[in-house]
PDB file of C-alpha atoms and ligand atoms in Angstrom:
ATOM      1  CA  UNK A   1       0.000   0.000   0.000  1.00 67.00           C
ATOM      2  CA  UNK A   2       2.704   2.905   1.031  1.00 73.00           C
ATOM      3  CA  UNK A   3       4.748   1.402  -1.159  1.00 74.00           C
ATOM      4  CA  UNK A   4       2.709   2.179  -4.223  1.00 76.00           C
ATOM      5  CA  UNK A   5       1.378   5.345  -2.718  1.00 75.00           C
ATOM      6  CA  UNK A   6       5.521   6.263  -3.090  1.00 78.00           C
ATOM      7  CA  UNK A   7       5.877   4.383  -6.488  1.00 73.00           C
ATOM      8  CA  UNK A   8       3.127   6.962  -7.751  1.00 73.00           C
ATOM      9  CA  UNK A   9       4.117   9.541  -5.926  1.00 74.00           C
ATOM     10  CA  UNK A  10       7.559   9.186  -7.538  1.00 75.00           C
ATOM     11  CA  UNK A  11       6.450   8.720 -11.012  1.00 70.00           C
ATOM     12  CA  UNK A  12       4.718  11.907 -10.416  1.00 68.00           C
ATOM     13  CA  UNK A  13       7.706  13.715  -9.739  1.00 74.00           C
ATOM     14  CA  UNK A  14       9.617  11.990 -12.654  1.00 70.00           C
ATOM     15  CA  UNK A  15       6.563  13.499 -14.730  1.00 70.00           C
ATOM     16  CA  UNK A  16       6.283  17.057 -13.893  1.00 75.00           C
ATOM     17  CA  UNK A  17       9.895  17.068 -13.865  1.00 80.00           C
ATOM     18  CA  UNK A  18      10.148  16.219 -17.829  1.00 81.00           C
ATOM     19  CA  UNK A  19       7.780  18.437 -18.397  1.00 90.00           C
ATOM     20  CA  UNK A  20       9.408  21.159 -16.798  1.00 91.00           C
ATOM     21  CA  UNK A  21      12.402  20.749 -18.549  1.00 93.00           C
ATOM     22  CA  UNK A  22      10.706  20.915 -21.759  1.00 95.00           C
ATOM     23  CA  UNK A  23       8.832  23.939 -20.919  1.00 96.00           C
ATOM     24  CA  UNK A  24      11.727  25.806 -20.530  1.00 96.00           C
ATOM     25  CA  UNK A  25      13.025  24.584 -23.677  1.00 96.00           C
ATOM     26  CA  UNK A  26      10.308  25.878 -25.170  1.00 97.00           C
ATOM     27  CA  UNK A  27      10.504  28.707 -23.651  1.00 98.00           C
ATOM     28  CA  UNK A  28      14.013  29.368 -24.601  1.00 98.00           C
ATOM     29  CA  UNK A  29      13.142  28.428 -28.259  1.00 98.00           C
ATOM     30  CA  UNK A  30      10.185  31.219 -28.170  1.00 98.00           C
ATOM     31  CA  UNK A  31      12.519  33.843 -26.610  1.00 98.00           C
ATOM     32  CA  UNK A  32      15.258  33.198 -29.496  1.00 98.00           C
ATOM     33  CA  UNK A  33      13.197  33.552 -32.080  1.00 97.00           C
ATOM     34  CA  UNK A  34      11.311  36.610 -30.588  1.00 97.00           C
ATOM     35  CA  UNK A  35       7.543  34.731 -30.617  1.00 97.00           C
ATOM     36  CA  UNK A  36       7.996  35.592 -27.031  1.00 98.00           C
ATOM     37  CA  UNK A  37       9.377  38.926 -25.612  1.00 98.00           C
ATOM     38  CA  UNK A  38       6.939  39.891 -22.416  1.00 98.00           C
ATOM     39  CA  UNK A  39       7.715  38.622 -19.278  1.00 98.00           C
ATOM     40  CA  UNK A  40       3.598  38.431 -18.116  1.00 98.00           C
ATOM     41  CA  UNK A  41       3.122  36.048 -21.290  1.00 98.00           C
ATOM     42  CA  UNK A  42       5.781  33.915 -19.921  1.00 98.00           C
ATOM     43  CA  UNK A  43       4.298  33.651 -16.782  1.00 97.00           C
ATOM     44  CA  UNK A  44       1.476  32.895 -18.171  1.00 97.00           C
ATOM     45  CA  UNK A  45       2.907  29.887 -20.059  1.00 97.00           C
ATOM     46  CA  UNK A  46       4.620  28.887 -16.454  1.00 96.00           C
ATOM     47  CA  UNK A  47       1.388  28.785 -14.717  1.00 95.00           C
ATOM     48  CA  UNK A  48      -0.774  27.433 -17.552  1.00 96.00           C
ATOM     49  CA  UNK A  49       0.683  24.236 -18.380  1.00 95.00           C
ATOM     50  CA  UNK A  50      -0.101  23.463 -21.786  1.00 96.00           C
ATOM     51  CA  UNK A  51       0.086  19.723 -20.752  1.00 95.00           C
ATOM     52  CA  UNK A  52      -3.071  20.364 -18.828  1.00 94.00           C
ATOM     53  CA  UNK A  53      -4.833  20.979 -22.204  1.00 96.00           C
ATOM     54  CA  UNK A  54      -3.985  18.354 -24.623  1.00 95.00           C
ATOM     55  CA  UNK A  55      -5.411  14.655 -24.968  1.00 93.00           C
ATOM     56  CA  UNK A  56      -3.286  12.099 -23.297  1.00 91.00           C
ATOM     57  CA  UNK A  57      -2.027  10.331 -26.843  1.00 91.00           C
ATOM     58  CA  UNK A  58      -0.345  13.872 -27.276  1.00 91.00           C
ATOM     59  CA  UNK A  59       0.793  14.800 -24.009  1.00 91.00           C
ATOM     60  CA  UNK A  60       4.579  13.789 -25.026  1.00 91.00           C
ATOM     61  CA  UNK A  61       4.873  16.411 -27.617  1.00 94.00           C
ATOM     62  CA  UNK A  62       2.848  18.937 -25.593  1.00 95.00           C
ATOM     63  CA  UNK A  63       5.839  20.987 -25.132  1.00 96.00           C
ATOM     64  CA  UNK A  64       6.612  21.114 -28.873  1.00 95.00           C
ATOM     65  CA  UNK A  65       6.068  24.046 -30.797  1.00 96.00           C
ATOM     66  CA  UNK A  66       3.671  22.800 -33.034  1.00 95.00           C
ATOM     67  CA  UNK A  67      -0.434  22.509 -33.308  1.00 93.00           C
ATOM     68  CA  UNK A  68      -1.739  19.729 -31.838  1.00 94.00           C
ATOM     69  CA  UNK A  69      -4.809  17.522 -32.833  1.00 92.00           C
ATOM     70  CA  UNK A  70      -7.912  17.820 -30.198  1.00 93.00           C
ATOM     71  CA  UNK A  71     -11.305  16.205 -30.573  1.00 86.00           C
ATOM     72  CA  UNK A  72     -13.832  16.922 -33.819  1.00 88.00           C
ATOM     73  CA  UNK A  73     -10.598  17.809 -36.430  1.00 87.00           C
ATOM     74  CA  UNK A  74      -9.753  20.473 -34.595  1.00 90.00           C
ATOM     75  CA  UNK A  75      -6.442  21.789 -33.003  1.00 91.00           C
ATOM     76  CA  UNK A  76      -4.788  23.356 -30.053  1.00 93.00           C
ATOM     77  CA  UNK A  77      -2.647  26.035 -32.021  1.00 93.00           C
ATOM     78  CA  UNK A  78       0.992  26.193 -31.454  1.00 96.00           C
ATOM     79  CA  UNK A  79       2.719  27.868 -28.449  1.00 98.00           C
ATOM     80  CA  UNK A  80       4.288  30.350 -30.804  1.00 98.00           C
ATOM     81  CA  UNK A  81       1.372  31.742 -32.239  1.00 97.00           C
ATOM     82  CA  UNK A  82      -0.146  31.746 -29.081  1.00 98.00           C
ATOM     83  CA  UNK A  83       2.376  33.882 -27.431  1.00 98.00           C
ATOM     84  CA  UNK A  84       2.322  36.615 -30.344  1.00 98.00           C
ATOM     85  CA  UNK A  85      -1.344  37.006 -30.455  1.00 98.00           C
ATOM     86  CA  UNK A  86      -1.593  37.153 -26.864  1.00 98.00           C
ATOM     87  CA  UNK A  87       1.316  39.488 -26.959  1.00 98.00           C
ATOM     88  CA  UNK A  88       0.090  41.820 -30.058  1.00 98.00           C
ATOM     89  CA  UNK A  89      -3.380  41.696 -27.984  1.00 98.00           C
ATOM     90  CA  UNK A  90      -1.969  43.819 -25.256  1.00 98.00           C
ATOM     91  CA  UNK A  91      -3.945  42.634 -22.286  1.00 97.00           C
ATOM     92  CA  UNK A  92      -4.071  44.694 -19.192  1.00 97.00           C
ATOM     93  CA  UNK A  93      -5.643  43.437 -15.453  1.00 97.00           C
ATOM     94  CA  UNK A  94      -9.448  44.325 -15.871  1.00 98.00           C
ATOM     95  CA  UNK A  95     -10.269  44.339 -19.158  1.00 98.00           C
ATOM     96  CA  UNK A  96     -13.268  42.232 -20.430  1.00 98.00           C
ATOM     97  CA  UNK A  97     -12.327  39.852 -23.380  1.00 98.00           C
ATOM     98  CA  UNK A  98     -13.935  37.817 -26.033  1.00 98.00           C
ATOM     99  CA  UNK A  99     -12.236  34.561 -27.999  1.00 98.00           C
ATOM    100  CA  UNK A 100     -14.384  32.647 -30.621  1.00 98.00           C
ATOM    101  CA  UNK A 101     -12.425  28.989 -30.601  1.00 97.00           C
ATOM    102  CA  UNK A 102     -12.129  28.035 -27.175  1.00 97.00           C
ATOM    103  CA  UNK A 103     -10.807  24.429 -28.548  1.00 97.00           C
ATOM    104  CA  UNK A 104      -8.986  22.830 -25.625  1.00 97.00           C
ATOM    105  CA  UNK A 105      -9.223  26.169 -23.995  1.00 98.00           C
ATOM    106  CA  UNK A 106      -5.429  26.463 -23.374  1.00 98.00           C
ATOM    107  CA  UNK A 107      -5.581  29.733 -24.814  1.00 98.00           C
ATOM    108  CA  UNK A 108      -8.896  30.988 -22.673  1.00 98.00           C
ATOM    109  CA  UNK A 109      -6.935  29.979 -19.299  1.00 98.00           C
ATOM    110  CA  UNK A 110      -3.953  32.240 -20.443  1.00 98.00           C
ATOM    111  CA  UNK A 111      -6.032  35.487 -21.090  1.00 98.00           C
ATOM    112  CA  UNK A 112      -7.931  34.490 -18.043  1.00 98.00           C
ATOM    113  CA  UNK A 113      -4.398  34.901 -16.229  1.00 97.00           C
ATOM    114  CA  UNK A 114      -3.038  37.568 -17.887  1.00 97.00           C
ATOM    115  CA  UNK A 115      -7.023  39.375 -17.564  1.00 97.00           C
ATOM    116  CA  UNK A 116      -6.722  39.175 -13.578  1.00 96.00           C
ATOM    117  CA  UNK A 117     -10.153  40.782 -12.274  1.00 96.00           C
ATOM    118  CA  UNK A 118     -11.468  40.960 -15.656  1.00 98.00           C
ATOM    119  CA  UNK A 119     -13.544  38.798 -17.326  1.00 98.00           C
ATOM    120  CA  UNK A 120     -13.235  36.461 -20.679  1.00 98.00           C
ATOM    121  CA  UNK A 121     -15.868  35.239 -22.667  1.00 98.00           C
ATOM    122  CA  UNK A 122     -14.881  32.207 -25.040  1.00 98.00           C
ATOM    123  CA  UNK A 123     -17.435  30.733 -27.658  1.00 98.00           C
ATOM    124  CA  UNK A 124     -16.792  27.490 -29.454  1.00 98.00           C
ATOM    125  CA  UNK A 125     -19.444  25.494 -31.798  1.00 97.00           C
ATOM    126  CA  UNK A 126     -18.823  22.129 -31.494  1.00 97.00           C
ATOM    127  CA  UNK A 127     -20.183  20.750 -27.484  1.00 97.00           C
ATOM    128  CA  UNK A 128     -17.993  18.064 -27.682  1.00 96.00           C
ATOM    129  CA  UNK A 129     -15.101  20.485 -27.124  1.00 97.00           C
ATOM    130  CA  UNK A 130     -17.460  22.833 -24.791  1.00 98.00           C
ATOM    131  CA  UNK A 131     -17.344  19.726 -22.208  1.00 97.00           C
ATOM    132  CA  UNK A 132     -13.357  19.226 -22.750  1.00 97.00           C
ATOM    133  CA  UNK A 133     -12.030  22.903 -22.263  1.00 97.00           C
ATOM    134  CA  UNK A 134     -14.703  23.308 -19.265  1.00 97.00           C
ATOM    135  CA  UNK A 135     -12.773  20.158 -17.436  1.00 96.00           C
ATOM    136  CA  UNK A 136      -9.422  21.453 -18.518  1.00 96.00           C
ATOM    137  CA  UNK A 137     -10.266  24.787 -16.780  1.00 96.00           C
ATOM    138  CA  UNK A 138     -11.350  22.924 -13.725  1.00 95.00           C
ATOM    139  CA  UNK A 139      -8.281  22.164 -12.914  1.00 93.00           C
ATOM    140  CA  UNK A 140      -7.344  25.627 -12.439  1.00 92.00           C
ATOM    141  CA  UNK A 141      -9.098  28.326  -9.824  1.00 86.00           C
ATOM    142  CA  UNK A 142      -9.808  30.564 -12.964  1.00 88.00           C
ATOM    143  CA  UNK A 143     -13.040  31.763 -12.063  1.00 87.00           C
ATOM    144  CA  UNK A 144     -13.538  34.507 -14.395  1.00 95.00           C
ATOM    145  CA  UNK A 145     -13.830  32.739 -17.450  1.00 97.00           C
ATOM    146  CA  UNK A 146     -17.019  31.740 -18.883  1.00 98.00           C
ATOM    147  CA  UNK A 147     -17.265  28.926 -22.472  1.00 98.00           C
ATOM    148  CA  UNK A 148     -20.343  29.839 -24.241  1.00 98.00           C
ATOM    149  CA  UNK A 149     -21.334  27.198 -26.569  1.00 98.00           C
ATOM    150  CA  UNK A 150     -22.525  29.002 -29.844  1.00 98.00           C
ATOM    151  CA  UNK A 151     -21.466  30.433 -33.294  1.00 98.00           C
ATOM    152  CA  UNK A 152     -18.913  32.994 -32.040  1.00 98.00           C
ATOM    153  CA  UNK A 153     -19.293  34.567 -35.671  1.00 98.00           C
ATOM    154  CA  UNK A 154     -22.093  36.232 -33.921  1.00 98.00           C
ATOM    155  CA  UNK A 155     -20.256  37.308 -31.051  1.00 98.00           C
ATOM    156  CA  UNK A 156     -21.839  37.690 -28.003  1.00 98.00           C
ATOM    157  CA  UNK A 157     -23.563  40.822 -27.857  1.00 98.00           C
ATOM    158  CA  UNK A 158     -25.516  40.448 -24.327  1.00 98.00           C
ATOM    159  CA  UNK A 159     -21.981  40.636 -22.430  1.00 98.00           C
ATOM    160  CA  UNK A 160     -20.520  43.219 -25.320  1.00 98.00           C
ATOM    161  CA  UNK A 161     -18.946  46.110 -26.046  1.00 98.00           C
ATOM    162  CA  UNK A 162     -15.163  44.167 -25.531  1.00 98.00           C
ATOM    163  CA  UNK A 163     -11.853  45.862 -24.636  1.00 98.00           C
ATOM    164  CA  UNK A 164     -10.630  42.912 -26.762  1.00 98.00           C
ATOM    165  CA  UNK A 165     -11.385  40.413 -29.198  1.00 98.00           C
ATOM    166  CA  UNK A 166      -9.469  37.520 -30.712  1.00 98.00           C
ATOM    167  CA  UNK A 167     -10.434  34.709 -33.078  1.00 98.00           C
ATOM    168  CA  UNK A 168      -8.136  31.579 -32.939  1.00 97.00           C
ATOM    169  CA  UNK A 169      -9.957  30.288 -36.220  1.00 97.00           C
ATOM    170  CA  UNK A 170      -9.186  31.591 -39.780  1.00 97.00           C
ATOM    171  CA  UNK A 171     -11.276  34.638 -41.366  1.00 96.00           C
ATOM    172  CA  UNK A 172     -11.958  35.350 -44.809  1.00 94.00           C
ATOM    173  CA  UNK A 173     -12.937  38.720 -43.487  1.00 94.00           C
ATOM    174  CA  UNK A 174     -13.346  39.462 -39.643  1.00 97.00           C
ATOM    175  CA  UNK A 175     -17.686  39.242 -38.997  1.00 98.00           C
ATOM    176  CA  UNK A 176     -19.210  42.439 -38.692  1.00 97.00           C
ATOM    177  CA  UNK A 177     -20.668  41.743 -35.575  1.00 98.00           C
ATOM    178  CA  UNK A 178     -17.406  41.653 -33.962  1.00 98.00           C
ATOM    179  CA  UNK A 179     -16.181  44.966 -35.210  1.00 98.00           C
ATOM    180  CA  UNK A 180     -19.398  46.475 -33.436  1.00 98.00           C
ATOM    181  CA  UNK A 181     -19.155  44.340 -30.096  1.00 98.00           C
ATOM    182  CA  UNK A 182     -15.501  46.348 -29.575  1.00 98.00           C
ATOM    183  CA  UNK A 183     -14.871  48.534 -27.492  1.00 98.00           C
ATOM    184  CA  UNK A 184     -13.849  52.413 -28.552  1.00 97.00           C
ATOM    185  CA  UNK A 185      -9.853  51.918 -28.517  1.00 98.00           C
ATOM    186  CA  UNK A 186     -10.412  48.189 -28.263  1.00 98.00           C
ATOM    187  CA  UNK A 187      -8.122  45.855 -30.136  1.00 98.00           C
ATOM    188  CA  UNK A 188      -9.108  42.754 -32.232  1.00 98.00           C
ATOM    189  CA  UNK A 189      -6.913  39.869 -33.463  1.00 98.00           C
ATOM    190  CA  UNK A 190      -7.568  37.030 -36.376  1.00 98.00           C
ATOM    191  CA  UNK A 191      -5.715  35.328 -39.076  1.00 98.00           C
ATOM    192  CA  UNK A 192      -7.166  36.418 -42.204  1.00 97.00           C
ATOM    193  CA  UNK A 193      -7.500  34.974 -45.130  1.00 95.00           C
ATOM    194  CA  UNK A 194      -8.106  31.428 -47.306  1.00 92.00           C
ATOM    195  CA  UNK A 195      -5.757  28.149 -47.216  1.00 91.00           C
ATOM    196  CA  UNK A 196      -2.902  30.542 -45.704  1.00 95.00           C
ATOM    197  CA  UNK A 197      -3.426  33.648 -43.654  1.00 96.00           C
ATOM    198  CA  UNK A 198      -2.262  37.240 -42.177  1.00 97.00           C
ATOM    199  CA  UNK A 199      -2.177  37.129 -38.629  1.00 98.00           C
ATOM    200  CA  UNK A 200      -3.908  40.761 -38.339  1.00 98.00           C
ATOM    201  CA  UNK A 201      -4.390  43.673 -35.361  1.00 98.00           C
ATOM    202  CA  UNK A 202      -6.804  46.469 -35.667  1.00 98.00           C
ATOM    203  CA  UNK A 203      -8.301  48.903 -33.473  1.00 98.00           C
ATOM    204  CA  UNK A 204     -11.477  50.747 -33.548  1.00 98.00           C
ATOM    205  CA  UNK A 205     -10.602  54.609 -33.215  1.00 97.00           C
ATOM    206  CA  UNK A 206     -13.000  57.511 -33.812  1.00 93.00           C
ATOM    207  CA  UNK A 207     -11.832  57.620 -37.171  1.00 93.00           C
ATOM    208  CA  UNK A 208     -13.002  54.232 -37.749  1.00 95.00           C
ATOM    209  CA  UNK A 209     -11.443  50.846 -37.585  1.00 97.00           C
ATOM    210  CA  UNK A 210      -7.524  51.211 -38.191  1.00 97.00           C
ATOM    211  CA  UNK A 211      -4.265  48.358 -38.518  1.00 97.00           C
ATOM    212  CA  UNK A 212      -2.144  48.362 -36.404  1.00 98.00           C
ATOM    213  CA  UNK A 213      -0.493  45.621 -37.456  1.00 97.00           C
ATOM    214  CA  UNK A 214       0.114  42.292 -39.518  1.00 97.00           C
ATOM    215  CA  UNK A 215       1.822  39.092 -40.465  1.00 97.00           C
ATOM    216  CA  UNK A 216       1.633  36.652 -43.426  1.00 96.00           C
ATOM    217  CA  UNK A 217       2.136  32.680 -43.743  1.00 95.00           C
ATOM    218  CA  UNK A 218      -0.292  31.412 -40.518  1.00 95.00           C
ATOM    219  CA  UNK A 219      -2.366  28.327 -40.517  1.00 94.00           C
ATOM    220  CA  UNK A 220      -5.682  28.233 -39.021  1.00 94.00           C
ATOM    221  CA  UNK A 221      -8.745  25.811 -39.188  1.00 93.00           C
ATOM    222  CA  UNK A 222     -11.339  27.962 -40.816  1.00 95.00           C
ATOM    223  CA  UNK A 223     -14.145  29.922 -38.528  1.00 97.00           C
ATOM    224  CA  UNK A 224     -17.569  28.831 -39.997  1.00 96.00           C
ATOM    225  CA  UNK A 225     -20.703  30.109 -38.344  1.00 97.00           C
ATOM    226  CA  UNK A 226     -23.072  32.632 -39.928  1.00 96.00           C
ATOM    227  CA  UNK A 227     -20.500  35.132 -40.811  1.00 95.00           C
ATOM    228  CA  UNK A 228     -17.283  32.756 -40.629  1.00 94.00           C
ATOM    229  CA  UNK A 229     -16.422  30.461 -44.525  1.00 87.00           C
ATOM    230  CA  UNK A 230     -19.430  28.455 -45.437  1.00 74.00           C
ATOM    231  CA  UNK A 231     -19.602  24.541 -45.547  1.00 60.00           C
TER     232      UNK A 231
HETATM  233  N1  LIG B 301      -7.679  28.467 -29.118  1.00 72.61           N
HETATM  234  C1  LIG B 301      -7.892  27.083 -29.389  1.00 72.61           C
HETATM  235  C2  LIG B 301      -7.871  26.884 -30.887  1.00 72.61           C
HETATM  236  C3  LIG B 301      -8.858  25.941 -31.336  1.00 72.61           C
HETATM  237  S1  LIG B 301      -8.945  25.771 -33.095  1.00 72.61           S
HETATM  238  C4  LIG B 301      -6.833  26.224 -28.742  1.00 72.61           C
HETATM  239  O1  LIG B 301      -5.671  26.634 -28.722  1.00 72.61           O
HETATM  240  O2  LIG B 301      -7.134  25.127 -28.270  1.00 72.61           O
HETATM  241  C5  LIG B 301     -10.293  26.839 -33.481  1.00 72.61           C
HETATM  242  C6  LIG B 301     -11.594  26.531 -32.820  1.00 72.61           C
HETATM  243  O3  LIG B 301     -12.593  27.401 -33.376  1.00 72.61           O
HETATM  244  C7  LIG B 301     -12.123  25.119 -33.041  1.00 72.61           C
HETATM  245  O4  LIG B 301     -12.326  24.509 -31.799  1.00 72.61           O
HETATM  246  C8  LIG B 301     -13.444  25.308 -33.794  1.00 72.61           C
HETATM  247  O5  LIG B 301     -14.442  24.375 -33.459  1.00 72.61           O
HETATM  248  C9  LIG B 301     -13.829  26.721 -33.374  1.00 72.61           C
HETATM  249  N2  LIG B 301     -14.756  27.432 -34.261  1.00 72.61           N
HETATM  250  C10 LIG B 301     -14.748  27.513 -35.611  1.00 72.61           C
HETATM  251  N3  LIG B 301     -15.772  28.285 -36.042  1.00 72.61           N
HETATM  252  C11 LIG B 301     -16.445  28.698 -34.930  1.00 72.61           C
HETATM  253  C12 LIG B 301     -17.595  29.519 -34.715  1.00 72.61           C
HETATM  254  N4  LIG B 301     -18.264  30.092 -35.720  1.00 72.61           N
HETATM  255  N5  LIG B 301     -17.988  29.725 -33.445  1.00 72.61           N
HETATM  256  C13 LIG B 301     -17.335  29.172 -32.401  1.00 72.61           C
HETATM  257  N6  LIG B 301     -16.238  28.393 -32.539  1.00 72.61           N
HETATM  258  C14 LIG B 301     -15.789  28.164 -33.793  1.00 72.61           C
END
């Protein structure tokens, strides 16, 4: 009895200690190649253990930069892309957010971190995934996060207007009703475009929606919805 209680106890250890390892592999990877540069993203990434997020037939690569497959075709997107979108996005403690994708939800729990006492709203369309990024959040005391299942092309205007908004799913132009559910000086994030896309910041101003910034060559699963690429 003790002695398996300190065979698994052990193991454990062994575990979290490979993963740590490759975390800051990863880490040191990201910083190199400048996908990572802010020190709050990083500690995000620390306390948000993207192992915590990924089905168990992937949880050996978890720490690899790369997408990984979840349930219904879909993917958890790689830790670089993560880290610049969540960098470009600017959060700051307090601000009330909105994702369409929630997917595993890896990328929910991080703006839920880096949000503090503000509040994120993530909608994702298929239930399946609903149910698997609600228990992946369980394991965490986020408790300002909420996963709305729905078509996120609509946004989510009862909870709306957004300080920020970011789709993890590929546009062929950002839906309309997102541009209207942000926030004056709000920022919005997306990869846009068709079998390859521009990772692309705006912001709404009072001379209309501006960019502040983008990026070619991403790779996103398309958004579908009402105002996401038809199937
Ligand atoms: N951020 C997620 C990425 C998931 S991939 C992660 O890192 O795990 C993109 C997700 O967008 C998929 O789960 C897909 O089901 C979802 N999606 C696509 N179109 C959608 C829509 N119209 N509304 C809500 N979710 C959508």
């Amino acid at each position: 009895m003790i002695k398996n209680y300190i065979y698994t106890l052990l193991n454990r250890i062994k575990i979290e200690k490979k993963y740590n390892i490759a975390l800051n592999n990863l880490i040191n990877y990201l910083r190199d190649s400048k996908f990572l540069n802010d020190d709050n993203v990083e500690s995000a990434f620390r306390n948000i253990p993207r192992h915590e997020f990924v089905q168990t037939s992937e949880l050996d690569r978890a720490y690899s930069n790369e997408p990984l497959s979840i349930m219904k075709n879909q993917t958890i997107s790689q830790p670089g892309v993560v880290s610049r979108m969540t960098e470009w996005l600017d959060i700051k403690d307090g601000q009330k957010i909105l994702e369409i994708g929630t997917g595993s939800a890896w990328q929910t729990a991080i703006l839920s971190y880096l949000v503090g006492t503000g509040t994120v709203y993530s909608i994702e369309r298929h239930s399946e995934l609903v149910k698997f990024a609600k228990e992946n959040l369980e394991k965490f005391s986020l408790n300002n996060t909420h996963v709305i299942l729905g078509d996120g092309s609509l946004g989510y205007p009862q909870a709306s207007p957004f300080d920020r908004i970011m789709i993890t799913a590929a546009c062929q132009e950002i839906p309309l009703p997102l541009l209207e559910q942000l926030a004056d000086n709000g920022l919005i994030i997306a990869p846009v475009g068709d079998s390859s896309q521009s990772l692309v910041l705006l912001k709404k101003t009072p001379k209309g929606i501006i960019e502040i910034k983008s990026q070619s060559h991403y790779i996103f699963v398309p958004l579908l919805g009402k105002f996401g690429k038809k199937n």
